[in-house]
PDB file of C-alpha atoms in Angstrom:
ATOM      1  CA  UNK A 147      -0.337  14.791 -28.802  1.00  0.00           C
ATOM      2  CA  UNK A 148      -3.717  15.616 -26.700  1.00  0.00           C
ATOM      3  CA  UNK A 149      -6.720  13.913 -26.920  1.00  0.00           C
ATOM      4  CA  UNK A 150      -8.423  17.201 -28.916  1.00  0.00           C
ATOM      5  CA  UNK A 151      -6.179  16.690 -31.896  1.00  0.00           C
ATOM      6  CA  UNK A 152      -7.092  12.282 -31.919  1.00  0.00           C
ATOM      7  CA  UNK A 153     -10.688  13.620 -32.921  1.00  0.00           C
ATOM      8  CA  UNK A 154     -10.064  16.664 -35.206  1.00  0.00           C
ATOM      9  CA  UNK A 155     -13.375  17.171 -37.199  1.00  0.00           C
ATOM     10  CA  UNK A 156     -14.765  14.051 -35.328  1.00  0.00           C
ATOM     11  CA  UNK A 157     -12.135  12.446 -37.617  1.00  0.00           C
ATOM     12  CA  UNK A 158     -10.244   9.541 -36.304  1.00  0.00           C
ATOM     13  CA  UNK A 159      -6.693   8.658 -37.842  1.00  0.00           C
ATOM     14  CA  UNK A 160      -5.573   4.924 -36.581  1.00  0.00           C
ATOM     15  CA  UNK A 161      -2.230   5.704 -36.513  1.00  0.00           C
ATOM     16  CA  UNK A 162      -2.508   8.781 -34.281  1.00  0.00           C
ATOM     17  CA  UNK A 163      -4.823   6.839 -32.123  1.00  0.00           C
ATOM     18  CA  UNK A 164      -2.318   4.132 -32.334  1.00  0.00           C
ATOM     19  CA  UNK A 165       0.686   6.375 -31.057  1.00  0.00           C
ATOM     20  CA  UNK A 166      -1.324   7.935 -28.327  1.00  0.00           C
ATOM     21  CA  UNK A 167      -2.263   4.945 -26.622  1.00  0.00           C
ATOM     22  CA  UNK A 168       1.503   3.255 -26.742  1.00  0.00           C
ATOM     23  CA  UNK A 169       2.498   6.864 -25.323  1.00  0.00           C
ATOM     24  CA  UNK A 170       0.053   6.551 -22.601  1.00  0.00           C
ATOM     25  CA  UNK A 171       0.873   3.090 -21.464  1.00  0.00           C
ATOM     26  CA  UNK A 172       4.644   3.592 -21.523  1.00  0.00           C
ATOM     27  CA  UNK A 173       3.759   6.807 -19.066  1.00  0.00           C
ATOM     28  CA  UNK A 174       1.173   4.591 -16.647  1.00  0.00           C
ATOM     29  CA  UNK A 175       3.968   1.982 -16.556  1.00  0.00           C
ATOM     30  CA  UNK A 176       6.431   4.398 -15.134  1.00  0.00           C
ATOM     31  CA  UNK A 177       4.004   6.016 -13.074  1.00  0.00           C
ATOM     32  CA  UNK A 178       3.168   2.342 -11.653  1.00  0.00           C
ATOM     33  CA  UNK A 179       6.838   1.611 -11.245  1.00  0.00           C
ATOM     34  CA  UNK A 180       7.566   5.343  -9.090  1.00  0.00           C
ATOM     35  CA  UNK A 181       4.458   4.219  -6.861  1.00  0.00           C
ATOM     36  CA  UNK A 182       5.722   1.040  -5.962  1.00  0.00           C
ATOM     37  CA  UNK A 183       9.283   2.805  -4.944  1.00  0.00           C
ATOM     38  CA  UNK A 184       7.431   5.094  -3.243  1.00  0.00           C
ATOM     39  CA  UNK A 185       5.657   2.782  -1.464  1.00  0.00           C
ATOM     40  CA  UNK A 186       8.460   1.111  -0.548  1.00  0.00           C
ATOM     41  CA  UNK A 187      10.137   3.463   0.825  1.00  0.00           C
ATOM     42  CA  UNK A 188       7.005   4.625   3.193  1.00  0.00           C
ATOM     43  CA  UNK A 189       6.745   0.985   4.336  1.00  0.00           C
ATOM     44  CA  UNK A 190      10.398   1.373   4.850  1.00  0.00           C
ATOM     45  CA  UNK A 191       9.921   5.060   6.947  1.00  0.00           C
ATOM     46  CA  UNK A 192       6.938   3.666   9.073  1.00  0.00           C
ATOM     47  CA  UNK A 193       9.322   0.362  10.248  1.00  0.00           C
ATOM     48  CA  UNK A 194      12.100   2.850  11.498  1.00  0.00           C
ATOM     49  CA  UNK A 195      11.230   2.607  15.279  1.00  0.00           C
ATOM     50  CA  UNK A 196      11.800   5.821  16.629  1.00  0.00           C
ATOM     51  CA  UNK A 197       8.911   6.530  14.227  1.00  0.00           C
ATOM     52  CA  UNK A 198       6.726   5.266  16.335  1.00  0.00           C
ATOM     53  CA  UNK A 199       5.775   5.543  20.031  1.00  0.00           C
ATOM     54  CA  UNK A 200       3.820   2.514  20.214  1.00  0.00           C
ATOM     55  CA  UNK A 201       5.943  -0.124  20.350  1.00  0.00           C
ATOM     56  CA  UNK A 202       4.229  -2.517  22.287  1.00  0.00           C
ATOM     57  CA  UNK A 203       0.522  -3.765  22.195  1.00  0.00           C
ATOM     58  CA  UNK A 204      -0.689  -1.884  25.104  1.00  0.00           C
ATOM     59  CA  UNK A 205      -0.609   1.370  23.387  1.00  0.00           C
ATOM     60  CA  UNK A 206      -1.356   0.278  20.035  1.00  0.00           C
ATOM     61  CA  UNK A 207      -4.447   2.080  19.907  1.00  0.00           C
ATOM     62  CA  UNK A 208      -2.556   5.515  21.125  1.00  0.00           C
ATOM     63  CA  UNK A 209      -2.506   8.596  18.615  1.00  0.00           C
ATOM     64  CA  UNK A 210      -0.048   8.306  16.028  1.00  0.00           C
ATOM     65  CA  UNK A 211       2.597  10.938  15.224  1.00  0.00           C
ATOM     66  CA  UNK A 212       2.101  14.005  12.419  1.00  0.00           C
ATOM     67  CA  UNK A 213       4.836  11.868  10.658  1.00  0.00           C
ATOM     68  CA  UNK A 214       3.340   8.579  10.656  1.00  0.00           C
ATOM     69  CA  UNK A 215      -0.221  10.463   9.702  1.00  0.00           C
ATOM     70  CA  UNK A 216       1.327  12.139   6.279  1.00  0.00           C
ATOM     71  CA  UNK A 217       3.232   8.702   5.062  1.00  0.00           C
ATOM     72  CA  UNK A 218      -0.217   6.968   5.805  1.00  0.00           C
ATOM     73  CA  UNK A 219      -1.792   9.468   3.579  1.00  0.00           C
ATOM     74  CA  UNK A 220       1.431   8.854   1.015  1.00  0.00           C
ATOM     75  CA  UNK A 221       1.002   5.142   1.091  1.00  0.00           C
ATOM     76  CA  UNK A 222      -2.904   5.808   0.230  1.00  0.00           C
ATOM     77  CA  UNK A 223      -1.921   7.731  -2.833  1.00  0.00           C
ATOM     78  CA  UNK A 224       0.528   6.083  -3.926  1.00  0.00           C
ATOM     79  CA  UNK A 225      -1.185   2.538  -3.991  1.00  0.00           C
ATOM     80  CA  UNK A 226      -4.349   4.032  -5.390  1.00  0.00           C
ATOM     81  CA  UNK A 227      -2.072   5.942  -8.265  1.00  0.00           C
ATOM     82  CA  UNK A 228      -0.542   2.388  -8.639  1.00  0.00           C
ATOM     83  CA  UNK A 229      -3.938   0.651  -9.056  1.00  0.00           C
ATOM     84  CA  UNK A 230      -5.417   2.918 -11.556  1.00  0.00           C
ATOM     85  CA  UNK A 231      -2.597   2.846 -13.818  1.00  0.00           C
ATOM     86  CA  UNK A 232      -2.542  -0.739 -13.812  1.00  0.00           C
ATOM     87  CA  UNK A 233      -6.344  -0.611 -14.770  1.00  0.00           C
ATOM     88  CA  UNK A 234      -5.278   1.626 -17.119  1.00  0.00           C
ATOM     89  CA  UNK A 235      -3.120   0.162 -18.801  1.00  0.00           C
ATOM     90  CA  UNK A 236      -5.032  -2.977 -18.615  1.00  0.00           C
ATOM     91  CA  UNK A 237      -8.116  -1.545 -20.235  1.00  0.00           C
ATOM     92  CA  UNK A 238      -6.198   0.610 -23.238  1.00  0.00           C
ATOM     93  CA  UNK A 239      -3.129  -2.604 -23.899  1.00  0.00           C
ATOM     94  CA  UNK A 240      -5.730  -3.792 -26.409  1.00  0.00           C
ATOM     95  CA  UNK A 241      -5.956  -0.425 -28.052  1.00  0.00           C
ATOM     96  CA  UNK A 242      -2.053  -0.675 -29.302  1.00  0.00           C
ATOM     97  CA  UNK A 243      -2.491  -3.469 -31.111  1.00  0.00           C
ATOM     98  CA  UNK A 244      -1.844  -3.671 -35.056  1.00  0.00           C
ATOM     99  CA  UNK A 245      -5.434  -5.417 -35.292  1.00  0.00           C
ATOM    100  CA  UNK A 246      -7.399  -2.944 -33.673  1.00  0.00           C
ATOM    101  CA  UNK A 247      -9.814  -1.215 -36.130  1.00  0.00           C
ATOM    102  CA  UNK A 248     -10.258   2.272 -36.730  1.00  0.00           C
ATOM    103  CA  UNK A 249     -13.937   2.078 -36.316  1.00  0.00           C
ATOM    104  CA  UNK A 250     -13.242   0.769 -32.423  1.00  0.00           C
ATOM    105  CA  UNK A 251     -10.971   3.887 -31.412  1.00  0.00           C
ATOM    106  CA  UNK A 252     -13.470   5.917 -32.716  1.00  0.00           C
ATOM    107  CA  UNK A 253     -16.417   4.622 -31.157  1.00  0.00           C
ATOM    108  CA  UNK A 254     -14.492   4.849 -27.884  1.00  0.00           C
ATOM    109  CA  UNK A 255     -13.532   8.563 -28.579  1.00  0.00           C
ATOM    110  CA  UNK A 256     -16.894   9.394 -29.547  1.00  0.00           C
ATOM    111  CA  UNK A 257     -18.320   7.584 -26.780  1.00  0.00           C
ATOM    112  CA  UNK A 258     -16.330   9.977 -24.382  1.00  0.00           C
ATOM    113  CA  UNK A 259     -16.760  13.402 -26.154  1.00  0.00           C
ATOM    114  CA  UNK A 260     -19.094  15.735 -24.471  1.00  0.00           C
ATOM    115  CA  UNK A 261     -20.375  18.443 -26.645  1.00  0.00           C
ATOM    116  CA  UNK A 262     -19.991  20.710 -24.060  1.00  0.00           C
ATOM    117  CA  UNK A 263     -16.107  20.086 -22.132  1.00  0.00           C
ATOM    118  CA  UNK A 264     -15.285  18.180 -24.745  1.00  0.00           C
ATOM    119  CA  UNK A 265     -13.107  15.446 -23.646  1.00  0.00           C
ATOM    120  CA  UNK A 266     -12.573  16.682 -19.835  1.00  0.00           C
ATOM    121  CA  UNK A 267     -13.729  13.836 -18.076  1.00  0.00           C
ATOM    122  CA  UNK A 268     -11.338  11.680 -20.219  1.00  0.00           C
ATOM    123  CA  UNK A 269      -8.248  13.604 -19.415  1.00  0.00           C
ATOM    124  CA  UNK A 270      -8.809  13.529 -15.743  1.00  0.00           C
ATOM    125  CA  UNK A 271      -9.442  10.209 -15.539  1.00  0.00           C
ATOM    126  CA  UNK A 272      -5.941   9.853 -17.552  1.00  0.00           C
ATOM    127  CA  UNK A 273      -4.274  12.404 -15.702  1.00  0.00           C
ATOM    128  CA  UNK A 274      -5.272  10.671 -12.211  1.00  0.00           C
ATOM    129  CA  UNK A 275      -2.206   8.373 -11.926  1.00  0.00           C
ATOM    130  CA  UNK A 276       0.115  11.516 -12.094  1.00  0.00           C
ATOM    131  CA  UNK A 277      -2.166  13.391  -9.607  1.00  0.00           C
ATOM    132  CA  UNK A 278      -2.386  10.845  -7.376  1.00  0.00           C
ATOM    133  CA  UNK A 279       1.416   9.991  -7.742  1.00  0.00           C
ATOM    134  CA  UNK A 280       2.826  13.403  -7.126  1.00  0.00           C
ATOM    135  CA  UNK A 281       0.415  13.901  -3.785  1.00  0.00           C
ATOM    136  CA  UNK A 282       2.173  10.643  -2.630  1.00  0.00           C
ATOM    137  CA  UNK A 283       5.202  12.620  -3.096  1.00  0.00           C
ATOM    138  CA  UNK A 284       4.454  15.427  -1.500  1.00  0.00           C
ATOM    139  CA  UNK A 285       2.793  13.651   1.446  1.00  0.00           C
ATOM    140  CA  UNK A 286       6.149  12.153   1.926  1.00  0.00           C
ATOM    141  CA  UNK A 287       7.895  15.143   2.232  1.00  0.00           C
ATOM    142  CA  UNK A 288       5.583  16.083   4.541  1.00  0.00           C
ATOM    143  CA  UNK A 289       6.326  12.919   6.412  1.00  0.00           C
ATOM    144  CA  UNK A 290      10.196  13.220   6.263  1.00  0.00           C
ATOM    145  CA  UNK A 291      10.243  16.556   7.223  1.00  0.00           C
ATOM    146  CA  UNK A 292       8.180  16.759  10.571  1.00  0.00           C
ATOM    147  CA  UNK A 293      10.149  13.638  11.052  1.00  0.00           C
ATOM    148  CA  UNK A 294      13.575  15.886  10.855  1.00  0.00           C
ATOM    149  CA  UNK A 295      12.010  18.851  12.220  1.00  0.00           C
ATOM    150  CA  UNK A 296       9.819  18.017  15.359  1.00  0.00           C
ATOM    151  CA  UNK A 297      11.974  15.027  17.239  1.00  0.00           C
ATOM    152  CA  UNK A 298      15.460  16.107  16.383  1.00  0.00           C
ATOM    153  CA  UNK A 299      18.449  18.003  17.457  1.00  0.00           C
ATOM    154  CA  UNK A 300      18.488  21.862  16.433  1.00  0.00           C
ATOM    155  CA  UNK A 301      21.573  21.137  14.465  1.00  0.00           C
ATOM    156  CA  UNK A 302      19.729  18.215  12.343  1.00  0.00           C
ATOM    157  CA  UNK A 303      16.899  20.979  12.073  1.00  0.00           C
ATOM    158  CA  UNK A 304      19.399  23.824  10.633  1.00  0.00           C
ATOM    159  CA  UNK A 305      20.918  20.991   8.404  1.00  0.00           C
ATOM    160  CA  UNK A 306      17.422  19.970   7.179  1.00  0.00           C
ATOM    161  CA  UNK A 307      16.334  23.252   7.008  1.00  0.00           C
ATOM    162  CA  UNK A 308      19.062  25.081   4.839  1.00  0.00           C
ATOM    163  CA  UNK A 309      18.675  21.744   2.325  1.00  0.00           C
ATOM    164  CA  UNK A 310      15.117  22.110   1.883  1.00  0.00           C
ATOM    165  CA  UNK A 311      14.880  25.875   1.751  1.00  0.00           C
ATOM    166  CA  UNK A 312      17.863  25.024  -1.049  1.00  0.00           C
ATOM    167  CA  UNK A 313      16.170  22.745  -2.937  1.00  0.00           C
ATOM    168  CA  UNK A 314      12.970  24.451  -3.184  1.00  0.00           C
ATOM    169  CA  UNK A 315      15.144  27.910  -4.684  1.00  0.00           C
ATOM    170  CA  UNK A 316      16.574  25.458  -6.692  1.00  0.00           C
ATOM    171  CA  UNK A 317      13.231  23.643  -7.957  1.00  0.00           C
ATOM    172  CA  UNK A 318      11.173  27.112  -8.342  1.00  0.00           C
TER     173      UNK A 318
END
């Protein structure tokens, strides 16, 4: 269900609204859950010591790797795709309810409907915790990848290599 067909005829049915906002929470809840493995797993990749060159205090302040840059970037996204999700799901948990009246879920569609994109701005602002979520993602890639690829052995690099380039003919 989209957000077009909560409103049809600037209609609102409280059990479609109803459905749509348990749907939405069940997929921020799994999106929160995915960010905070994926966090994990960068905190995890930026402890592994041959990560980084500065191991002492001395040279603390010395350039990071290309590596440690892109899981920096994939802890950013990932905590801020965590973080809107929970706010969220804070904000629209009240909307599920049984006592929530249909005169409320229609003021707040209303309230977002633009007579012009419609209801754009909502759906991005929905869509952000997937966004942000599947940059983290890809930002880790990144990350593991010029890990295997720029300090490794050129057998590690044709193993890594042939996997990825398999993967991706598998994926597209």
């Amino acid at each position: 269900m989209s957000l077009n067909e909560l409103w049809v005829d600037q209609l609102t049915l409280k059990s479609r609204c109803n459905a749509f906002f348990v749907k939405l929470n069940e997929q921020w809840g799994q999106h929160i859950v995915h960010a905070s493995i994926l966090l994990n797993a960068n905190v995890a990749f930026l402890a592994i010591p041959s990560n980084d060159p500065s191991n002492n205090t001395a040279t603390l302040l010395a350039a990071r790797t290309s590596a440690q840059t892109a899981s920096y970037l994939s802890v950013l996204t990932s905590f801020a795709s965590m973080m809107l999700a929970l706010l969220l799901v804070r904000k629209h948990k009240a909307k599920e309810s049984a006592t929530e009246k249909v005169h409320s879920y229609h003021g707040y569609i209303s309230l977002h409907y633009k007579q012009n994109r419609g209801f754009e701005g909502l759906a991005i602002i929905y869509s952000l915790p997937y966004a942000l979520l599947t940059w983290a993602m890809g930002t880790f890639l990144i990350a593991f990848m010029l890990m295997c690829f720029v300090k490794s052995t050129p057998t590690v690099r044709s193993i890594t290599g042939i996997a990825i380039a398999l993967i991706c003919g598998f994926v597209i």
